[in-house]
Amino acid sequence: MLYDRWREIAREFAGELALRDLPGGRQWTFAQLAAAIDGSSSRVHGSEVVFPQGGTADFVLGVLRAWRDGAVVCPIEPGQAPPEFPEPPDHIAHVKITSATSGAPKLVAMTAAQLAADAENIVATMGLRRDWPNLAFISLAHSYGFSNLITPLLLHGIPLILGGPPLPEIVRRATEIAGPVTLPAVPALWRVWHETNSITNEVRLAISAGAPLPLAIEHDVFTQRQLKIHNFYGASECGGIAYDRSERPRTEPSCVGAPMCNVLLSLNVEGCLEVRGRSVAETYWPQPADALTGGIYRTNDVAELRDGLVFLRGRAGDVINVAARKIAPETIERLLATHPEVCE
């Protein structure tokens, strides 16, 4: 399914730029990228697991070869040892390693259809455009990077530019060379790039995920650069969950935007967010858990759904009970941070 879709994309946009490696000084059209795979003699058995890693074009080529040969893809970070796990069932095409925000890292098994559905939701919700290529300074292996950079390229024809290390001068030069771009990043990078005046006018769509985006950064960038940073909230288990589509800075730090296209959100009896949709992964592997089963991902995030928006109020395990009243530590932290004598 995935490789067949890629071949359709490669034919449709054959002569257009697909992938550009700025540090390596190389680039490929969609036709050239397809030819590089078709002409590759290296093969893997469909029962094998392929572990693409790094931030170069080899990562993209490794994913395509695995799709061609029907192998399972499990992206890993540079220098990370491939995890050992039993062979997944035949219908599993992709295995993610969670970011361990709610405990020890887990393996998340996904079908090709689930992986493709997440890409479809992201492209539709964020309005990714082929004339604004994705500029990559985040990890290609992380769920955020893979779903925002790799699958939009291979399944929707959104060009990808590999920028290299996210150093301010490299970011500034890359955007000037690349022209109008979409730039996904994390709050720490947005802070550094803003403070070092590295965000050029060529950044047309700015996205932040991986951690809460402080309002101060969002407002400062908007005021000084007329650029709105769109907050994005997701999880390895289900892909994108919510996205801030607004063109003005948020007024509440707990707001993570509206539900993604084709994603249904609800709250369980404990007030935790539950995610339903075609992008929800199949199961944890090799040890299934009730949190991810039957097309539902049951998060630990205590949330409020109001006026079509999602507000995160903390994690279920961290909620403090005071005289039968539940208070999230994040609420206390935000209030303490308003005191003039509290720095961090």
Coordinates of C-alpha atoms in Angstrom, one line a residue:
M1 CA 0.0 0.0 0.0
L2 CA 2.6 2.5 1.1
Y3 CA 5.0 1.8 -1.8
D4 CA 2.2 1.8 -4.4
R5 CA 1.1 5.2 -3.1
W6 CA 4.7 6.4 -3.3
R7 CA 5.0 5.3 -7.0
E8 CA 1.8 7.3 -7.8
I9 CA 3.3 10.4 -6.2
A10 CA 6.6 9.9 -8.0
R11 CA 4.8 9.6 -11.4
E12 CA 2.5 12.6 -10.7
F13 CA 5.3 15.0 -9.7
A14 CA 8.2 13.3 -11.6
G15 CA 10.1 16.4 -12.6
E16 CA 9.6 18.4 -9.5
L17 CA 12.0 18.7 -6.6
A18 CA 11.4 16.0 -3.9
L19 CA 14.4 16.0 -1.6
R20 CA 17.2 18.4 -1.0
D21 CA 20.2 17.8 1.3
L22 CA 21.7 21.2 2.0
P23 CA 24.7 20.0 4.0
G24 CA 25.5 17.3 1.4
G25 CA 24.9 19.6 -1.6
R26 CA 22.6 17.0 -3.3
Q27 CA 19.0 17.0 -4.5
W28 CA 16.6 14.7 -6.2
T29 CA 13.4 15.1 -8.2
F30 CA 10.7 12.6 -7.5
A31 CA 11.6 10.7 -10.6
Q32 CA 15.3 10.6 -9.6
L33 CA 14.4 9.4 -6.1
A34 CA 12.2 6.7 -7.5
A35 CA 15.0 5.6 -9.9
A36 CA 17.4 5.4 -7.0
I37 CA 15.2 2.9 -5.3
D38 CA 14.2 1.0 -8.5
G39 CA 17.9 0.6 -9.4
S40 CA 19.0 -0.5 -5.9
S41 CA 20.1 -4.1 -5.8
S42 CA 20.0 -4.3 -2.0
R43 CA 17.0 -6.2 -0.8
V44 CA 15.5 -7.2 2.6
H45 CA 13.1 -10.0 3.4
G46 CA 9.6 -9.0 4.1
S47 CA 9.8 -10.5 7.6
E48 CA 12.8 -8.3 8.5
V49 CA 12.8 -5.0 10.4
V50 CA 14.7 -2.0 9.0
F51 CA 16.0 0.6 11.3
P52 CA 16.6 3.9 9.4
Q53 CA 18.5 6.5 11.4
G54 CA 20.3 9.8 11.0
G55 CA 19.3 13.0 9.3
T56 CA 20.5 12.5 5.7
A57 CA 18.9 11.3 2.5
D58 CA 19.9 7.8 3.4
F59 CA 17.1 7.8 6.0
V60 CA 14.5 8.5 3.2
L61 CA 16.1 5.9 0.9
G62 CA 16.1 3.4 3.7
V63 CA 12.4 3.9 4.3
L64 CA 11.5 3.5 0.6
R65 CA 13.6 0.3 0.2
A66 CA 11.8 -1.2 3.2
W67 CA 8.4 -0.2 1.8
R68 CA 9.4 -1.7 -1.6
D69 CA 10.4 -5.0 0.0
G70 CA 7.5 -5.2 2.5
A71 CA 9.7 -4.9 5.5
V72 CA 8.7 -3.3 8.9
V73 CA 10.2 0.1 9.5
C74 CA 11.4 1.1 13.0
P75 CA 13.2 4.5 12.9
I76 CA 15.9 5.1 15.5
E77 CA 18.0 8.0 16.6
P78 CA 21.7 8.4 15.5
G79 CA 23.8 6.1 17.8
Q80 CA 20.7 4.4 19.2
A81 CA 21.0 0.6 19.4
P82 CA 18.1 -1.1 17.5
P83 CA 15.6 -2.5 20.0
E84 CA 15.1 -6.3 20.1
F85 CA 11.5 -7.5 19.8
P86 CA 9.6 -10.4 18.4
E87 CA 8.6 -10.3 14.8
P88 CA 5.3 -8.3 14.5
P89 CA 2.3 -9.8 12.7
D90 CA 2.2 -9.6 8.9
H91 CA -0.2 -6.7 8.8
I92 CA 2.1 -4.4 10.8
A93 CA 4.2 -2.0 8.6
H94 CA 5.7 0.4 11.1
V95 CA 7.0 0.3 14.7
K96 CA 7.5 3.5 16.7
I97 CA 9.5 4.0 19.9
T98 CA 7.6 6.2 22.2
S99 CA 9.2 9.3 23.7
A100 CA 8.6 8.0 27.2
T101 CA 6.7 11.0 28.5
S102 CA 4.5 8.7 30.6
G103 CA 7.0 6.1 31.7
A104 CA 9.5 3.7 30.1
P105 CA 9.7 3.8 26.3
K106 CA 7.3 1.5 24.5
L107 CA 7.0 0.0 21.0
V108 CA 3.9 1.0 19.1
A109 CA 2.9 -1.2 16.2
M110 CA 1.0 0.4 13.2
T111 CA -0.5 -0.8 10.0
A112 CA 0.2 0.9 6.7
A113 CA -3.3 2.3 6.7
Q114 CA -2.9 3.9 10.1
L115 CA 0.4 5.5 9.2
A116 CA -1.1 6.9 6.0
A117 CA -4.2 8.2 7.8
D118 CA -2.0 10.2 10.2
A119 CA -0.2 11.8 7.2
E120 CA -3.5 12.6 5.6
N121 CA -4.7 14.2 8.8
I122 CA -1.6 16.3 9.2
V123 CA -1.5 17.6 5.6
A124 CA -5.2 18.4 5.6
T125 CA -5.2 20.1 9.1
M126 CA -2.0 22.1 8.7
G127 CA -2.5 22.9 5.1
L128 CA 1.0 21.7 4.1
R129 CA 1.8 22.9 0.6
R130 CA 4.2 21.7 -2.1
D131 CA 5.3 25.3 -2.8
W132 CA 6.3 25.6 0.9
P133 CA 8.7 22.6 1.4
N134 CA 9.2 21.2 4.8
L135 CA 12.6 22.3 6.2
A136 CA 13.9 19.6 8.6
F137 CA 15.9 20.5 11.7
I138 CA 14.1 18.0 14.0
S139 CA 14.6 14.3 14.3
L140 CA 13.4 12.3 11.3
A141 CA 13.1 9.2 13.6
H142 CA 10.9 10.8 16.2
S143 CA 7.1 10.3 15.6
Y144 CA 6.7 14.1 15.2
G145 CA 9.4 14.3 12.5
F146 CA 8.5 11.1 10.7
S147 CA 4.8 12.1 10.4
N148 CA 5.4 15.8 9.6
L149 CA 8.4 15.3 7.2
I150 CA 8.8 11.8 5.8
T151 CA 5.2 10.7 5.2
P152 CA 4.1 14.0 3.7
L153 CA 7.0 13.7 1.3
L154 CA 6.4 10.1 0.3
L155 CA 2.6 9.9 0.4
H156 CA 1.6 13.5 -0.5
G157 CA 4.4 15.0 -2.5
I158 CA 5.4 17.7 0.0
P159 CA 9.1 18.4 -0.8
L160 CA 11.6 17.9 2.0
I161 CA 14.8 20.0 2.6
L162 CA 17.3 18.6 5.1
G163 CA 18.9 21.5 6.9
G164 CA 21.5 19.9 9.1
P165 CA 22.3 20.9 12.7
P166 CA 19.8 23.5 14.1
L167 CA 22.4 26.1 14.8
P168 CA 21.1 29.7 14.4
E169 CA 23.4 30.7 11.5
I170 CA 22.6 27.4 9.6
V171 CA 18.9 28.0 10.1
R172 CA 19.1 31.5 8.8
R173 CA 21.2 30.5 5.8
A174 CA 19.0 27.5 5.0
T175 CA 15.8 29.5 4.9
E176 CA 17.4 32.2 2.7
I177 CA 18.6 29.5 0.3
A178 CA 15.4 27.4 0.3
G179 CA 12.9 30.2 -0.1
P180 CA 9.4 30.0 1.3
V181 CA 9.3 27.0 3.7
T182 CA 7.3 25.3 6.4
L183 CA 9.4 24.9 9.5
P184 CA 8.4 22.4 12.2
A185 CA 10.4 22.6 15.5
V186 CA 10.2 22.4 19.2
P187 CA 9.9 25.3 21.8
A188 CA 13.5 25.2 22.8
L189 CA 14.6 25.8 19.1
W190 CA 12.0 28.5 18.6
R191 CA 13.3 30.3 21.6
V192 CA 17.0 30.2 20.5
W193 CA 16.2 31.1 16.9
H194 CA 14.1 34.0 18.0
E195 CA 16.7 35.3 20.4
T196 CA 19.5 35.1 17.8
N197 CA 17.3 36.7 15.0
S198 CA 17.6 33.6 12.9
I199 CA 13.9 33.4 11.7
T200 CA 13.7 35.0 8.3
N201 CA 10.7 36.1 6.3
E202 CA 10.9 32.9 4.2
V203 CA 9.3 30.9 7.1
R204 CA 5.7 30.9 6.0
L205 CA 4.3 28.2 8.3
A206 CA 5.8 27.7 11.7
I207 CA 4.9 24.7 13.8
S208 CA 5.8 23.7 17.4
A209 CA 5.4 20.4 19.1
G210 CA 7.1 18.0 21.5
A211 CA 6.6 20.2 24.6
P212 CA 4.2 23.0 25.7
L213 CA 4.9 26.2 23.7
P214 CA 5.3 29.1 26.2
L215 CA 2.9 32.0 25.4
A216 CA 5.8 34.5 25.8
I217 CA 7.7 33.0 22.8
E218 CA 4.5 32.8 20.7
H219 CA 3.6 36.4 21.4
D220 CA 7.1 37.8 21.0
V221 CA 7.6 36.1 17.6
F222 CA 4.2 37.3 16.5
T223 CA 4.8 40.9 17.6
Q224 CA 8.3 41.2 16.3
R225 CA 8.1 39.1 13.1
Q226 CA 4.4 38.9 12.3
L227 CA 4.8 35.1 12.3
K228 CA 2.3 32.9 14.1
I229 CA 3.8 29.7 15.6
H230 CA 1.1 27.0 15.5
N231 CA 1.0 24.7 18.5
F232 CA 0.7 21.0 17.7
Y233 CA -0.2 18.2 20.1
G234 CA 0.2 14.5 19.3
A235 CA 1.4 11.2 20.6
S236 CA 3.2 8.2 19.1
E237 CA 0.2 6.0 19.8
C238 CA -2.1 7.9 17.5
G239 CA -0.3 10.6 15.6
G240 CA -1.7 14.1 15.6
I241 CA -4.4 14.9 18.2
A242 CA -4.9 18.7 18.1
Y243 CA -3.6 21.7 16.2
D244 CA -3.9 25.5 16.8
R245 CA -5.2 26.7 13.4
S246 CA -5.7 30.3 14.6
E247 CA -3.7 33.1 13.0
R248 CA -3.4 35.0 16.3
P249 CA -1.4 34.1 19.4
R250 CA -3.2 32.0 22.1
T251 CA -4.3 33.6 25.3
E252 CA -4.3 30.5 27.4
P253 CA -1.2 28.4 27.7
S254 CA -3.1 25.2 28.3
C255 CA -4.9 25.4 24.9
V256 CA -3.4 23.1 22.3
G257 CA -5.8 23.9 19.5
A258 CA -8.8 22.1 17.9
P259 CA -9.0 18.4 17.1
M260 CA -7.1 17.3 14.0
C261 CA -9.2 16.5 10.9
N262 CA -10.7 13.0 11.1
V263 CA -9.8 12.7 14.8
L264 CA -12.5 12.2 17.5
L265 CA -11.8 13.3 21.1
S266 CA -13.7 12.6 24.3
L267 CA -13.1 12.4 28.0
N268 CA -13.3 9.3 30.2
V269 CA -14.7 9.3 33.7
E270 CA -11.4 10.4 35.1
G271 CA -11.3 13.4 32.8
C272 CA -8.5 11.9 30.6
L273 CA -8.5 12.4 26.9
E274 CA -9.4 9.5 24.6
V275 CA -8.5 9.6 20.9
R276 CA -10.4 7.7 18.2
G277 CA -9.7 7.7 14.4
R278 CA -8.1 5.8 11.6
S279 CA -4.7 7.0 12.7
V280 CA -4.8 5.3 16.1
A281 CA -2.1 2.6 16.2
E282 CA -2.9 -1.1 16.4
T283 CA -1.3 -2.0 19.7
Y284 CA 1.8 -1.8 21.9
W285 CA 4.2 -4.5 20.9
P286 CA 5.0 -7.1 22.1
Q287 CA 3.0 -6.4 25.3
P288 CA -0.5 -5.1 24.5
A289 CA -2.2 -2.7 27.0
D290 CA -5.7 -1.4 27.6
A291 CA -4.5 2.1 26.9
L292 CA -4.2 1.3 23.2
T293 CA -6.7 -1.2 21.8
G294 CA -9.7 -1.4 19.6
G295 CA -9.0 1.8 17.7
I296 CA -8.9 3.9 20.9
Y297 CA -5.9 5.5 22.6
R298 CA -6.6 6.3 26.2
T299 CA -4.1 9.0 27.2
N300 CA -3.0 10.0 30.7
D301 CA -3.6 13.7 29.9
V302 CA -6.3 15.3 32.0
A303 CA -8.1 17.7 29.5
E304 CA -11.0 20.0 29.0
L305 CA -13.0 20.2 25.8
R306 CA -14.5 23.6 25.4
D307 CA -15.7 25.7 22.5
G308 CA -14.2 23.2 20.0
L309 CA -10.8 23.5 21.6
V310 CA -8.6 21.2 23.7
F311 CA -7.1 22.4 27.0
L312 CA -4.6 20.2 28.8
R313 CA -4.9 20.3 32.6
G314 CA -2.1 17.9 33.6
R315 CA -1.5 14.2 33.9
A316 CA -3.8 11.8 35.7
G317 CA -1.0 10.3 37.9
D318 CA 0.1 13.8 39.0
V319 CA -3.2 15.3 40.1
I320 CA -3.2 16.4 43.7
N321 CA -6.2 15.8 45.9
V322 CA -6.9 18.7 48.4
A323 CA -10.0 18.3 50.5
A324 CA -11.6 16.3 47.7
R325 CA -10.7 18.9 45.1
K326 CA -8.3 17.8 42.3
I327 CA -5.6 20.3 41.4
A328 CA -3.0 19.7 38.6
P329 CA 0.6 20.6 39.4
E330 CA 0.8 22.6 36.2
T331 CA -1.9 25.0 37.6
I332 CA 0.1 25.6 40.7
E333 CA 3.3 26.0 38.7
R334 CA 1.7 28.6 36.4
L335 CA 0.5 30.6 39.4
L336 CA 3.9 30.5 41.1
A337 CA 5.6 31.7 38.0
T338 CA 3.6 34.9 38.1
H339 CA 5.3 35.9 41.3
P340 CA 8.0 38.5 40.6
E341 CA 10.5 36.7 42.8
V342 CA 10.1 33.3 41.0
C343 CA 12.4 32.9 38.0
E344 CA 11.9 29.3 37.0

